[in-house]
Backbone as JSON, one array per atom type, in Angstrom:
{
  "sequence": "MSKIQSTFQRLQATGRRALIPFITAGDPAPELTVPLMNALVEGGADIIELGVPFSDPMADGPTIQRASERALANGMTLRRVLDTVREFRTGNAETPVVLMGYANPVEAMGVERFVSAAREAQVDGVLIVDYPPEECESFAQAAKDAGLDPIFLLAPTSTEQRFRDVARVGSGYIYYVSLKGVTGAATLDFDEVAARIPQIRAQVGMPVGVGFGIRDAESARRIGEVADAVVIGSRIIEEIERSPRDRLAANVTAFLREVRAALDQVEGAVR",
  "N": [[-46.76, -19.28, -77.43], [-46.76, -16.83, -79.94], [-46.43, -13.2, -80.05], [-47.94, -12.15, -82.12], [-49.75, -14.24, -82.61], [-51.09, -14.32, -80.12], [-52.29, -11.84, -80.19], [-54.18, -12.1, -82.27], [-55.73, -14.13, -81.11], [-56.79, -12.81, -78.89], [-58.32, -10.79, -80.13], [-60.13, -12.34, -81.64], [-61.55, -13.53, -79.64], [-63.29, -11.59, -78.86], [-64.67, -11.06, -81.12], [-63.58, -9.22, -82.88], [-61.86, -7.62, -85.67], [-58.5, -7.68, -86.88], [-56.56, -4.8, -87.43], [-54.2, -3.93, -89.71], [-51.93, -1.8, -90.54], [-49.65, -0.52, -93.03], [-46.49, 0.98, -93.42], [-43.62, 2.5, -94.98], [-40.4, 2.16, -93.81], [-38.4, 4.93, -93.07], [-39.62, 6.72, -94.76], [-41.5, 9.66, -94.76], [-39.07, 10.58, -93.88], [-36.28, 9.35, -92.03], [-36.31, 9.99, -89.25], [-38.96, 10.35, -88.76], [-40.27, 7.96, -88.76], [-40.7, 6.39, -86.38], [-42.44, 8.17, -84.89], [-44.6, 8.02, -86.72], [-45.25, 5.3, -86.57], [-46.17, 5.23, -83.94], [-48.35, 6.88, -84.31], [-49.94, 5.24, -85.88], [-50.6, 3.23, -84.06], [-52.07, 4.77, -82.25], [-54.19, 5.32, -83.88], [-55.5, 2.93, -83.96], [-54.22, 0.58, -84.75], [-53.54, -2.89, -84.71], [-51.48, -4.6, -85.37], [-48.38, -3.8, -86.85], [-47.18, -3.47, -90.08], [-44.04, -3.02, -91.26], [-42.36, -1.63, -93.81], [-39.43, -2.67, -95.49], [-37.33, -0.78, -97.31], [-36.68, -1.18, -100.79], [-34.96, -1.38, -103.91], [-36.25, -2.49, -106.09], [-39.16, -3.14, -105.84], [-41.13, -5.53, -106.57], [-43.77, -6.4, -106.15], [-45.19, -4.21, -105.57], [-47.15, -1.29, -106.21], [-47.08, 1.99, -107.88], [-47.29, 3.87, -105.75], [-46.18, 2.78, -103.32], [-43.74, 2.13, -104.39], [-42.68, 4.7, -104.81], [-42.44, 5.47, -102.13], [-40.45, 3.71, -101.25], [-38.33, 4.59, -102.85], [-37.96, 7.2, -101.85], [-37.24, 6.59, -99.22], [-34.86, 5.1, -99.57], [-33.3, 7.08, -100.76], [-33.03, 8.65, -98.55], [-31.18, 7.28, -97.15], [-31.92, 4.91, -95.9], [-31.53, 1.68, -94.63], [-31.53, -1.93, -94.21], [-30.37, -2.46, -91.72], [-30.78, -0.01, -90.44], [-33.53, 0.0, -90.41], [-34.02, -2.03, -88.53], [-32.88, -0.76, -86.32], [-34.75, 1.23, -86.05], [-37.02, -0.2, -85.22], [-36.07, -1.02, -82.72], [-35.95, 1.47, -81.45], [-38.68, 2.17, -81.46], [-39.6, 0.22, -79.72], [-38.78, 1.17, -77.25], [-40.82, 2.68, -76.32], [-43.08, 1.24, -76.77], [-43.91, -1.87, -76.1], [-45.72, -3.75, -76.78], [-47.27, -3.8, -79.23], [-47.34, -5.84, -82.04], [-44.77, -6.08, -84.52], [-44.21, -6.47, -87.9], [-41.8, -7.13, -90.27], [-41.77, -6.29, -93.61], [-40.7, -7.12, -96.76], [-38.16, -7.68, -99.27], [-36.08, -10.3, -100.68], [-33.39, -9.67, -101.28], [-32.05, -7.67, -99.51], [-32.03, -9.18, -97.14], [-30.57, -11.47, -97.87], [-28.17, -10.23, -98.45], [-27.35, -9.33, -95.92], [-27.21, -11.76, -94.69], [-28.83, -14.7, -93.78], [-28.84, -15.94, -91.2], [-27.68, -13.95, -89.6], [-29.51, -11.89, -90.02], [-31.92, -12.97, -88.91], [-31.13, -13.26, -86.24], [-30.56, -10.56, -85.58], [-33.08, -9.41, -85.99], [-34.58, -10.69, -84.02], [-33.27, -9.68, -81.76], [-33.95, -7.01, -81.98], [-36.57, -7.09, -81.34], [-38.49, -7.68, -83.24], [-41.47, -9.16, -84.51], [-42.52, -10.66, -86.61], [-41.89, -11.78, -89.99], [-42.2, -11.01, -93.39], [-41.27, -11.96, -96.33], [-41.45, -11.12, -99.5], [-40.58, -12.38, -101.9], [-39.73, -14.88, -101.1], [-40.61, -17.93, -101.68], [-42.74, -20.34, -100.12], [-42.18, -23.08, -100.51], [-39.5, -23.15, -100.99], [-38.05, -22.16, -98.9], [-37.81, -23.42, -96.4], [-35.83, -23.75, -94.46], [-35.23, -21.12, -93.74], [-37.73, -20.32, -92.71], [-37.93, -22.05, -90.53], [-35.73, -21.24, -89.02], [-36.58, -18.66, -88.39], [-38.86, -19.23, -86.81], [-37.61, -20.61, -84.71], [-36.33, -18.49, -83.54], [-38.39, -17.12, -82.45], [-39.9, -15.65, -84.2], [-42.61, -15.03, -86.4], [-42.9, -16.52, -89.51], [-44.39, -15.2, -92.28], [-46.57, -15.63, -95.01], [-47.57, -15.06, -98.44], [-50.69, -15.55, -100.1], [-52.58, -15.89, -103.09], [-55.22, -15.09, -105.52], [-54.61, -16.87, -107.53], [-53.29, -18.96, -106.34], [-52.36, -22.35, -105.8], [-53.67, -25.56, -104.66], [-51.52, -27.0, -103.69], [-49.79, -24.94, -102.97], [-51.24, -23.86, -100.85], [-50.94, -25.96, -99.02], [-48.17, -25.92, -98.66], [-47.76, -23.4, -97.47], [-49.24, -23.73, -95.13], [-47.64, -25.6, -93.89], [-45.12, -24.35, -93.4], [-45.53, -21.72, -92.59], [-46.54, -19.25, -90.1], [-48.43, -17.38, -87.64], [-50.1, -15.41, -89.37], [-51.91, -15.44, -92.49], [-51.27, -13.62, -95.42], [-53.47, -12.58, -97.64], [-53.5, -11.82, -100.94], [-55.63, -9.81, -102.51], [-56.26, -9.46, -105.18], [-55.36, -9.77, -108.66], [-52.6, -8.29, -109.26], [-50.76, -5.32, -108.38], [-49.84, -3.64, -105.29], [-52.1, -1.12, -104.16], [-53.94, -1.11, -106.19], [-57.19, -0.33, -107.55], [-59.59, -1.73, -107.68], [-61.68, -4.04, -106.16], [-62.83, -7.35, -105.92], [-65.28, -8.21, -104.11], [-66.98, -10.38, -103.8], [-65.48, -12.51, -104.77], [-63.38, -12.56, -102.92], [-64.84, -13.13, -100.6], [-65.66, -15.72, -101.17], [-63.28, -17.06, -101.32], [-61.82, -16.82, -98.9], [-62.87, -18.52, -96.73], [-62.12, -21.04, -97.73], [-59.32, -20.88, -97.72], [-58.79, -20.44, -94.98], [-59.74, -22.82, -93.86], [-57.92, -24.66, -94.8], [-55.33, -23.8, -94.13], [-55.33, -23.2, -91.46], [-54.81, -20.85, -90.04], [-55.21, -17.36, -89.04], [-56.53, -15.1, -91.5], [-55.44, -12.39, -93.24], [-56.36, -9.69, -95.35], [-55.14, -7.9, -98.08], [-54.09, -5.35, -100.48], [-55.64, -3.15, -102.55], [-57.5, -2.16, -100.73], [-59.03, 0.71, -99.8], [-60.41, 2.51, -98.22], [-62.63, 3.29, -95.44], [-65.07, 1.95, -95.92], [-64.48, -0.13, -97.79], [-62.73, -1.54, -96.2], [-64.46, -2.33, -94.14], [-66.19, -4.07, -95.51], [-64.44, -6.1, -96.3], [-63.72, -6.92, -93.76], [-65.94, -8.31, -92.96], [-65.57, -10.91, -93.75], [-62.92, -11.63, -93.38], [-60.11, -12.18, -91.13], [-58.43, -10.11, -90.69], [-57.53, -6.83, -91.83], [-55.42, -5.42, -94.16], [-53.78, -2.46, -94.88], [-52.13, -0.22, -96.96], [-51.09, 1.38, -99.29], [-52.9, 3.53, -99.38], [-52.4, 4.79, -96.97], [-49.76, 5.61, -97.38], [-50.24, 7.48, -99.38], [-51.59, 9.4, -97.85], [-49.47, 10.22, -96.26], [-47.86, 11.35, -98.24], [-49.33, 13.6, -99.02], [-49.59, 15.17, -96.79], [-48.68, 17.98, -94.78], [-45.62, 18.34, -92.93], [-45.99, 19.03, -90.22], [-48.52, 18.11, -89.74], [-48.55, 15.49, -90.23], [-48.5, 13.05, -88.59], [-50.91, 13.37, -87.2], [-52.81, 13.4, -89.27], [-52.53, 10.84, -90.36], [-53.29, 9.29, -88.15], [-55.97, 10.13, -87.89], [-57.12, 9.24, -90.31], [-56.78, 6.46, -90.02], [-58.31, 5.95, -87.78], [-60.89, 6.19, -88.78], [-61.04, 3.92, -90.36], [-60.69, 1.96, -88.42], [-63.0, 2.37, -86.88], [-64.94, 1.62, -88.72], [-64.35, -1.1, -89.08], [-64.96, -2.0, -86.55], [-67.67, -1.97, -86.59], [-68.43, -4.31, -87.68], [-69.96, -7.24, -86.78], [-69.62, -10.07, -84.62], [-67.91, -13.29, -84.76], [-65.76, -14.42, -87.39], [-65.53, -17.04, -87.97]],
  "CA": [[-47.56, -18.52, -78.39], [-46.12, -15.57, -80.31], [-47.21, -12.0, -79.8], [-48.93, -12.05, -83.19], [-50.79, -15.24, -82.36], [-51.9, -13.93, -78.98], [-53.1, -10.7, -80.62], [-55.35, -12.63, -82.98], [-56.57, -14.86, -80.16], [-57.51, -11.82, -78.08], [-59.32, -10.15, -80.97], [-61.16, -13.3, -82.01], [-62.38, -13.81, -78.46], [-64.29, -10.54, -78.77], [-65.3, -10.88, -82.43], [-63.02, -8.05, -83.59], [-60.9, -7.85, -86.74], [-57.22, -7.0, -86.73], [-56.22, -3.74, -88.37], [-52.76, -4.02, -89.93], [-51.45, -0.79, -91.48], [-48.29, -0.62, -93.57], [-45.73, 2.15, -93.86], [-42.25, 2.19, -95.36], [-39.42, 2.75, -92.9], [-37.57, 5.96, -93.69], [-40.44, 7.6, -95.59], [-40.77, 10.56, -95.65], [-37.75, 10.84, -93.32], [-36.02, 8.33, -91.01], [-36.67, 10.42, -87.9], [-40.41, 10.4, -88.63], [-40.86, 6.63, -88.81], [-41.23, 6.0, -85.07], [-43.67, 8.92, -84.64], [-45.68, 7.49, -87.55], [-45.66, 4.03, -85.98], [-46.99, 5.58, -82.78], [-49.62, 7.41, -84.83], [-50.72, 4.08, -86.32], [-51.14, 2.62, -82.84], [-53.1, 5.68, -81.74], [-55.34, 5.22, -84.76], [-56.18, 1.65, -83.79], [-53.5, -0.56, -85.32], [-53.29, -4.06, -83.86], [-50.17, -5.07, -85.82], [-47.8, -2.87, -87.83], [-46.26, -3.96, -91.1], [-43.04, -1.99, -91.53], [-41.7, -1.97, -95.06], [-37.99, -2.51, -95.68], [-37.24, -0.24, -98.66], [-35.88, -1.95, -101.75], [-34.9, -0.66, -105.18], [-37.08, -3.11, -107.12], [-40.26, -3.8, -105.12], [-41.91, -6.04, -107.7], [-45.18, -6.61, -105.83], [-45.78, -2.94, -105.15], [-47.52, -0.33, -107.22], [-46.32, 3.24, -107.9], [-47.29, 4.61, -104.48], [-45.18, 2.22, -102.41], [-42.45, 2.29, -105.06], [-42.18, 6.04, -104.49], [-42.04, 5.48, -100.73], [-39.15, 3.03, -101.18], [-37.33, 5.48, -103.45], [-37.67, 8.28, -100.91], [-36.53, 6.03, -98.07], [-33.49, 4.78, -99.98], [-32.6, 8.36, -100.93], [-32.75, 9.13, -97.2], [-30.14, 6.45, -96.56], [-32.49, 3.83, -95.1], [-31.03, 0.34, -94.9], [-32.12, -2.94, -93.34], [-29.87, -2.26, -90.36], [-31.46, 1.15, -89.87], [-34.91, -0.42, -90.12], [-33.97, -2.74, -87.25], [-32.67, 0.26, -85.29], [-36.03, 1.92, -85.88], [-37.86, -1.05, -84.38], [-35.54, -0.91, -81.35], [-36.39, 2.76, -80.9], [-40.11, 2.04, -81.22], [-39.8, -0.64, -78.56], [-38.54, 1.88, -76.0], [-42.08, 3.25, -75.86], [-44.19, 0.33, -77.05], [-43.45, -3.25, -76.06], [-46.86, -4.65, -76.97], [-47.8, -3.91, -80.59], [-46.47, -6.64, -82.9], [-44.2, -5.47, -85.71], [-43.83, -7.4, -88.96], [-41.0, -6.56, -91.34], [-42.21, -6.75, -94.93], [-39.74, -6.68, -97.77], [-37.71, -8.56, -100.33], [-35.01, -11.2, -100.27], [-32.03, -9.17, -101.48], [-31.41, -7.14, -98.3], [-31.84, -10.27, -96.17], [-29.45, -12.29, -98.34], [-26.94, -9.44, -98.32], [-26.96, -9.36, -94.52], [-27.04, -13.14, -94.27], [-30.06, -15.11, -93.13], [-28.66, -16.16, -89.77], [-27.45, -12.65, -88.96], [-30.77, -11.15, -90.05], [-32.84, -13.52, -87.93], [-30.64, -12.91, -84.91], [-30.73, -9.13, -85.37], [-34.51, -9.15, -85.87], [-34.99, -11.12, -82.68], [-32.72, -8.75, -80.77], [-34.68, -5.75, -82.11], [-37.94, -7.39, -80.92], [-39.42, -7.89, -84.36], [-42.37, -10.29, -84.21], [-42.8, -11.47, -87.78], [-41.21, -11.38, -91.22], [-42.87, -11.38, -94.63], [-40.36, -11.72, -97.45], [-42.37, -11.31, -100.62], [-40.07, -13.29, -102.91], [-39.34, -16.17, -100.53], [-41.73, -18.87, -101.78], [-42.69, -21.26, -98.98], [-41.62, -24.39, -100.83], [-38.06, -23.03, -101.19], [-37.38, -21.49, -97.78], [-38.14, -24.09, -95.16], [-34.79, -23.5, -93.45], [-35.44, -19.76, -93.25], [-38.93, -20.3, -91.88], [-37.64, -22.72, -89.27], [-34.83, -20.36, -88.26], [-37.41, -17.59, -87.85], [-39.66, -19.78, -85.72], [-36.71, -20.9, -83.58], [-35.99, -17.21, -82.92], [-39.61, -16.49, -81.95], [-40.5, -14.8, -85.24], [-43.57, -15.7, -87.28], [-42.73, -16.34, -90.96], [-45.71, -14.94, -92.85], [-46.51, -15.84, -96.45], [-48.65, -14.56, -99.28], [-51.49, -16.36, -101.0], [-53.22, -15.05, -104.11], [-56.33, -15.76, -106.2], [-54.09, -17.91, -108.41], [-52.56, -19.96, -105.58], [-52.82, -23.72, -105.97], [-53.85, -26.35, -103.45], [-50.19, -27.33, -103.18], [-49.27, -23.74, -102.28], [-51.94, -23.82, -99.56], [-50.31, -26.94, -98.12], [-46.82, -25.45, -98.35], [-47.87, -22.29, -96.52], [-49.7, -24.29, -93.86], [-46.55, -26.34, -93.28], [-43.95, -23.56, -92.98], [-45.9, -20.4, -92.1], [-47.2, -19.09, -88.8], [-48.88, -16.0, -87.38], [-51.29, -15.2, -90.19], [-51.74, -15.46, -93.94], [-51.57, -12.38, -96.13], [-54.13, -12.91, -98.89], [-53.49, -10.76, -101.94], [-57.03, -9.89, -102.9], [-56.48, -9.28, -106.61], [-54.22, -10.04, -109.53], [-52.0, -7.0, -109.55], [-49.82, -4.81, -107.4], [-50.44, -2.86, -104.22], [-52.68, 0.15, -104.55], [-54.97, -1.24, -107.23], [-58.41, 0.32, -107.06], [-60.8, -2.53, -107.82], [-61.75, -5.26, -105.36], [-63.96, -8.24, -106.15], [-65.63, -8.64, -102.76], [-67.58, -11.72, -103.86], [-64.38, -13.47, -104.92], [-62.69, -12.64, -101.62], [-65.73, -13.81, -99.66], [-65.68, -17.14, -101.49], [-61.94, -17.64, -101.19], [-61.28, -16.8, -97.54], [-63.17, -19.74, -95.95], [-61.31, -22.14, -98.25], [-57.95, -20.71, -97.23], [-58.77, -20.62, -93.54], [-59.95, -24.23, -93.55], [-56.76, -25.47, -95.19], [-54.05, -23.38, -93.53], [-55.45, -23.19, -90.01], [-54.3, -19.59, -89.49], [-55.99, -16.19, -89.42], [-56.29, -14.61, -92.85], [-55.53, -10.95, -93.47], [-56.54, -9.36, -96.77], [-54.57, -6.62, -98.49], [-54.1, -4.92, -101.89], [-56.89, -2.62, -103.05], [-58.37, -1.61, -99.68], [-58.75, 2.13, -99.95], [-61.16, 3.4, -97.34], [-63.33, 2.62, -94.34], [-66.12, 1.06, -96.42], [-63.89, -1.36, -98.33], [-62.2, -2.28, -95.05], [-65.58, -2.96, -93.44], [-66.69, -5.19, -96.29], [-63.47, -7.19, -96.16], [-63.78, -7.38, -92.38], [-67.07, -9.22, -92.79], [-65.18, -12.27, -94.07], [-61.52, -11.88, -93.07], [-59.68, -11.97, -89.75], [-57.65, -8.87, -90.6], [-57.46, -5.96, -93.0], [-54.1, -4.8, -94.33], [-53.93, -1.26, -95.71], [-50.82, 0.39, -97.08], [-50.91, 2.46, -100.27], [-53.71, 4.69, -99.02], [-51.69, 5.49, -95.88], [-48.63, 6.29, -98.01], [-50.78, 8.68, -100.03], [-51.83, 10.39, -96.8], [-48.16, 10.74, -95.9], [-47.37, 12.2, -99.32], [-50.06, 14.86, -99.16], [-49.69, 15.88, -95.51], [-47.53, 18.77, -94.33], [-44.87, 17.65, -91.88], [-46.53, 19.27, -88.88], [-49.82, 17.45, -89.62], [-48.36, 14.14, -90.75], [-48.95, 12.02, -87.65], [-52.32, 13.58, -86.88], [-53.63, 13.01, -90.42], [-52.5, 9.37, -90.45], [-54.13, 8.79, -87.06], [-57.37, 10.41, -88.19], [-57.56, 8.32, -91.36], [-56.85, 5.09, -89.52], [-59.45, 5.86, -86.86], [-62.09, 5.94, -89.58], [-61.01, 2.51, -90.74], [-60.91, 1.18, -87.19], [-64.42, 2.49, -86.51], [-65.72, 0.82, -89.66], [-64.13, -2.5, -88.75], [-65.63, -2.32, -85.29], [-69.09, -2.11, -86.86], [-68.67, -5.69, -88.08], [-70.33, -7.98, -85.57], [-69.51, -11.52, -84.55], [-66.72, -13.95, -85.23], [-65.8, -14.77, -88.81], [-65.46, -18.5, -88.13]],
  "C": [[-46.88, -17.18, -78.67], [-47.02, -14.38, -80.01], [-48.27, -11.79, -80.88], [-50.08, -13.01, -82.96], [-51.69, -14.85, -81.2], [-52.76, -12.72, -79.3], [-54.35, -11.18, -81.35], [-56.27, -13.38, -82.03], [-57.4, -13.89, -79.33], [-58.61, -11.16, -78.89], [-60.46, -11.1, -81.32], [-62.09, -13.61, -80.84], [-63.49, -12.78, -78.31], [-64.96, -10.24, -80.11], [-64.78, -9.7, -83.22], [-62.03, -8.48, -84.66], [-59.6, -7.09, -86.45], [-57.06, -5.95, -87.82], [-54.69, -3.7, -88.48], [-52.35, -2.98, -90.97], [-50.0, -1.01, -91.86], [-47.74, 0.78, -93.81], [-44.32, 1.69, -94.23], [-41.29, 2.9, -94.41], [-38.54, 3.75, -93.65], [-38.31, 6.93, -94.57], [-41.43, 8.34, -94.7], [-39.39, 10.95, -95.13], [-37.51, 9.82, -92.21], [-36.48, 8.72, -89.61], [-38.18, 10.49, -87.68], [-41.06, 9.01, -88.57], [-41.44, 6.21, -87.47], [-42.46, 6.84, -84.7], [-44.85, 8.42, -85.49], [-46.16, 6.13, -87.03], [-46.55, 4.27, -84.76], [-48.35, 6.13, -83.21], [-50.53, 6.28, -85.3], [-51.36, 3.39, -85.12], [-52.27, 3.46, -82.28], [-54.37, 5.59, -82.59], [-56.06, 3.88, -84.69], [-55.49, 0.44, -84.37], [-53.33, -1.66, -84.28], [-51.92, -4.66, -84.14], [-49.67, -4.06, -86.83], [-46.94, -3.66, -88.79], [-45.33, -2.81, -91.48], [-42.24, -2.41, -92.75], [-40.22, -1.71, -95.02], [-37.79, -2.01, -97.11], [-36.28, -1.04, -99.54], [-36.01, -1.28, -103.1], [-35.82, -1.23, -106.25], [-38.23, -3.87, -106.47], [-41.33, -4.32, -106.07], [-43.38, -6.21, -107.41], [-45.92, -5.31, -105.57], [-46.05, -2.03, -106.34], [-46.75, 0.97, -107.07], [-46.23, 3.94, -106.55], [-46.22, 4.09, -103.54], [-43.8, 2.22, -103.06], [-41.86, 3.66, -104.75], [-41.71, 6.12, -103.04], [-40.68, 4.82, -100.56], [-38.05, 3.93, -101.75], [-36.96, 6.61, -102.5], [-36.85, 7.76, -99.73], [-35.08, 5.7, -98.41], [-32.68, 6.06, -100.18], [-32.25, 8.98, -99.58], [-31.72, 8.28, -96.47], [-30.65, 5.3, -95.72], [-31.95, 2.49, -95.58], [-31.74, -0.65, -93.98], [-31.63, -2.77, -91.91], [-30.56, -1.07, -89.69], [-32.93, 0.85, -89.58], [-34.96, -1.13, -88.77], [-33.73, -1.76, -86.1], [-33.97, 1.02, -85.01], [-36.98, 1.11, -85.01], [-37.38, -0.99, -82.93], [-36.01, 0.38, -80.69], [-37.87, 2.73, -80.58], [-40.37, 1.25, -79.95], [-39.5, 0.07, -77.23], [-39.82, 2.49, -75.45], [-43.27, 2.34, -76.05], [-43.64, -1.09, -77.12], [-44.52, -4.23, -76.5], [-47.27, -4.85, -78.42], [-46.86, -4.73, -81.47], [-46.03, -5.86, -84.13], [-43.74, -6.57, -86.66], [-42.99, -6.63, -89.98], [-41.44, -7.16, -92.66], [-41.25, -6.21, -95.98], [-39.37, -7.78, -98.72], [-36.42, -9.26, -99.92], [-33.63, -10.56, -100.33], [-31.38, -8.58, -100.23], [-31.13, -8.21, -97.26], [-30.65, -11.12, -96.59], [-28.13, -11.53, -98.21], [-26.44, -9.41, -96.88], [-26.57, -10.77, -94.09], [-28.24, -13.56, -93.43], [-29.89, -15.26, -91.63], [-28.47, -14.85, -89.02], [-28.73, -11.83, -88.91], [-31.73, -11.66, -88.99], [-32.42, -13.16, -86.52], [-30.86, -11.43, -84.6], [-32.2, -8.76, -85.22], [-35.03, -9.56, -84.51], [-34.51, -10.13, -81.63], [-33.46, -7.42, -80.8], [-36.13, -5.88, -81.68], [-38.94, -7.26, -82.06], [-40.24, -9.13, -84.06], [-42.64, -11.19, -85.41], [-42.05, -10.93, -88.98], [-42.01, -11.88, -92.41], [-41.94, -10.97, -95.77], [-41.09, -12.12, -98.72], [-41.88, -12.38, -101.59], [-39.35, -14.49, -102.31], [-40.54, -17.12, -100.64], [-41.63, -19.93, -100.7], [-42.02, -22.59, -99.29], [-40.1, -24.35, -100.97], [-37.34, -22.42, -99.99], [-37.75, -22.11, -96.44], [-37.1, -23.81, -94.08], [-34.91, -22.1, -92.89], [-36.63, -19.7, -92.31], [-38.66, -20.96, -90.53], [-36.71, -21.88, -88.4], [-35.62, -19.22, -87.63], [-38.22, -18.08, -86.66], [-38.8, -20.06, -84.49], [-36.33, -19.63, -82.83], [-37.22, -16.49, -82.37], [-40.28, -15.56, -82.92], [-41.48, -15.63, -86.05], [-43.19, -15.45, -88.73], [-44.09, -16.29, -91.63], [-45.58, -15.03, -94.37], [-47.76, -15.3, -97.14], [-49.39, -15.71, -99.95], [-52.25, -15.41, -101.91], [-54.39, -15.79, -104.73], [-55.87, -16.91, -107.1], [-53.36, -19.03, -107.66], [-53.2, -21.34, -105.72], [-53.04, -24.39, -104.61], [-52.51, -26.73, -102.84], [-49.59, -26.14, -102.44], [-49.96, -23.57, -100.93], [-51.24, -24.74, -98.56], [-48.91, -26.5, -97.72], [-46.85, -24.35, -97.3], [-48.31, -22.8, -95.14], [-48.56, -24.99, -93.13], [-45.47, -25.43, -92.7], [-44.32, -22.22, -92.37], [-46.44, -20.42, -90.68], [-47.58, -17.64, -88.63], [-50.18, -15.69, -88.08], [-50.91, -15.33, -91.65], [-52.08, -14.1, -94.49], [-52.16, -12.79, -97.48], [-54.15, -11.69, -99.79], [-54.82, -10.82, -102.68], [-57.29, -9.78, -104.39], [-55.21, -9.61, -107.36], [-53.63, -8.7, -109.95], [-51.06, -6.6, -108.45], [-50.55, -4.01, -106.33], [-50.99, -1.56, -104.77], [-53.7, 0.08, -105.65], [-56.33, -0.83, -106.67], [-59.64, -0.58, -107.01], [-60.7, -3.81, -107.03], [-62.99, -6.05, -105.76], [-64.34, -8.84, -104.81], [-66.23, -10.04, -102.76], [-66.5, -12.79, -103.97], [-63.65, -13.66, -103.6], [-63.54, -13.42, -100.63], [-65.78, -15.31, -99.92], [-64.36, -17.81, -101.17], [-61.48, -17.79, -99.74], [-61.63, -18.06, -96.74], [-62.37, -20.95, -96.43], [-59.89, -22.08, -97.71], [-57.88, -21.02, -95.75], [-58.88, -22.09, -93.16], [-58.71, -25.06, -93.82], [-55.47, -25.07, -94.49], [-54.12, -23.29, -92.02], [-54.87, -21.97, -89.33], [-55.26, -18.46, -89.82], [-55.58, -15.69, -90.8], [-56.49, -13.1, -92.87], [-55.58, -10.68, -94.96], [-55.95, -7.98, -97.03], [-54.61, -6.46, -99.99], [-55.51, -4.42, -102.23], [-57.85, -2.08, -102.01], [-58.04, -0.14, -99.52], [-59.39, 3.02, -98.89], [-61.89, 2.58, -96.29], [-64.35, 1.62, -94.86], [-65.54, -0.23, -96.99], [-63.28, -2.19, -97.22], [-63.32, -3.0, -94.3], [-66.07, -4.18, -94.2], [-65.74, -6.38, -96.24], [-63.52, -7.77, -94.76], [-64.95, -8.31, -92.11], [-66.68, -10.67, -93.02], [-63.77, -12.63, -93.64], [-61.24, -11.64, -91.59], [-58.97, -10.64, -89.58], [-57.72, -8.13, -91.92], [-56.09, -5.31, -93.01], [-54.27, -3.62, -95.28], [-52.62, -0.5, -95.74], [-50.77, 1.59, -98.01], [-51.69, 3.71, -99.89], [-53.07, 5.48, -97.88], [-50.48, 6.24, -96.45], [-49.1, 7.55, -98.73], [-51.07, 9.78, -99.02], [-50.53, 11.02, -96.34], [-47.66, 11.7, -96.97], [-48.05, 13.56, -99.34], [-50.09, 15.7, -97.89], [-48.47, 16.75, -95.25], [-46.9, 18.11, -93.11], [-45.49, 17.83, -90.51], [-47.89, 18.63, -88.67], [-49.74, 15.96, -89.96], [-48.96, 13.08, -89.82], [-50.45, 12.15, -87.38], [-53.22, 13.13, -88.03], [-53.67, 11.49, -90.58], [-53.38, 8.76, -89.36], [-55.6, 8.97, -87.38], [-57.91, 9.47, -89.26], [-57.74, 6.91, -90.8], [-57.99, 4.92, -88.53], [-60.75, 5.61, -87.6], [-62.17, 4.48, -89.98], [-61.3, 1.63, -89.54], [-62.38, 1.2, -86.79], [-65.29, 1.64, -87.44], [-65.55, -0.67, -89.37], [-64.88, -2.91, -87.5], [-67.15, -2.37, -85.43], [-69.45, -3.54, -87.26], [-68.88, -6.52, -86.82], [-70.05, -9.46, -85.72], [-68.22, -12.06, -85.11], [-66.88, -14.34, -86.7], [-65.81, -16.28, -89.01], [-66.85, -19.12, -88.01]]
}
């Protein structure tokens, strides 16, 4: 059982939801990424999604696009992201880390080299936004063979065939994109999410995390009533953008604690 899978098993045994925050590696500065990861853990993160900056992040809205631009301007690369995870692991061996990014940096490094380097850095999962499940079975199998969970996206427009493809090649959890749009969108249709999640869970047999459009403790709580996990990214990046350097970690921790407290108000298992 992977570290991600055991995390969900532990949380589900107590009726709790996973909190999965996202930050971009190298934003606002490379030397601040590990302190921010530690701040996320202090705020209640169960799993961390660490963004690999890319010049054309097609699934991301303006907020995360800006974070990628800042990180790239700071010289952040995929290799440096892996070095960052290694540094994080010197103080935290338990919290699962998922690398979230796009295919180009992985292809440039080479899939085999990337998978090997990710395993050596103690990465736990990979979510490559533009690797569709039906076209990357060899990548998914290589990741699994290395002890990494290949995580895939599903959306409101996903077909039954896509459900089956994800169930076949994915592991760890499903990232359900809660709306038709990019990260950071402001409007969530809670009724649509509530109707969709049980269908996904029944067909893929994995925990379902919901992201895109979750902005605050209340929206996280409402999603937590039906989902196994809440993924929140753009709102954290905004907190990073507006915080002075000496308050950066503390402000991120404080915001995430509010979300964690709201999630912990949700009672009982979602199944």
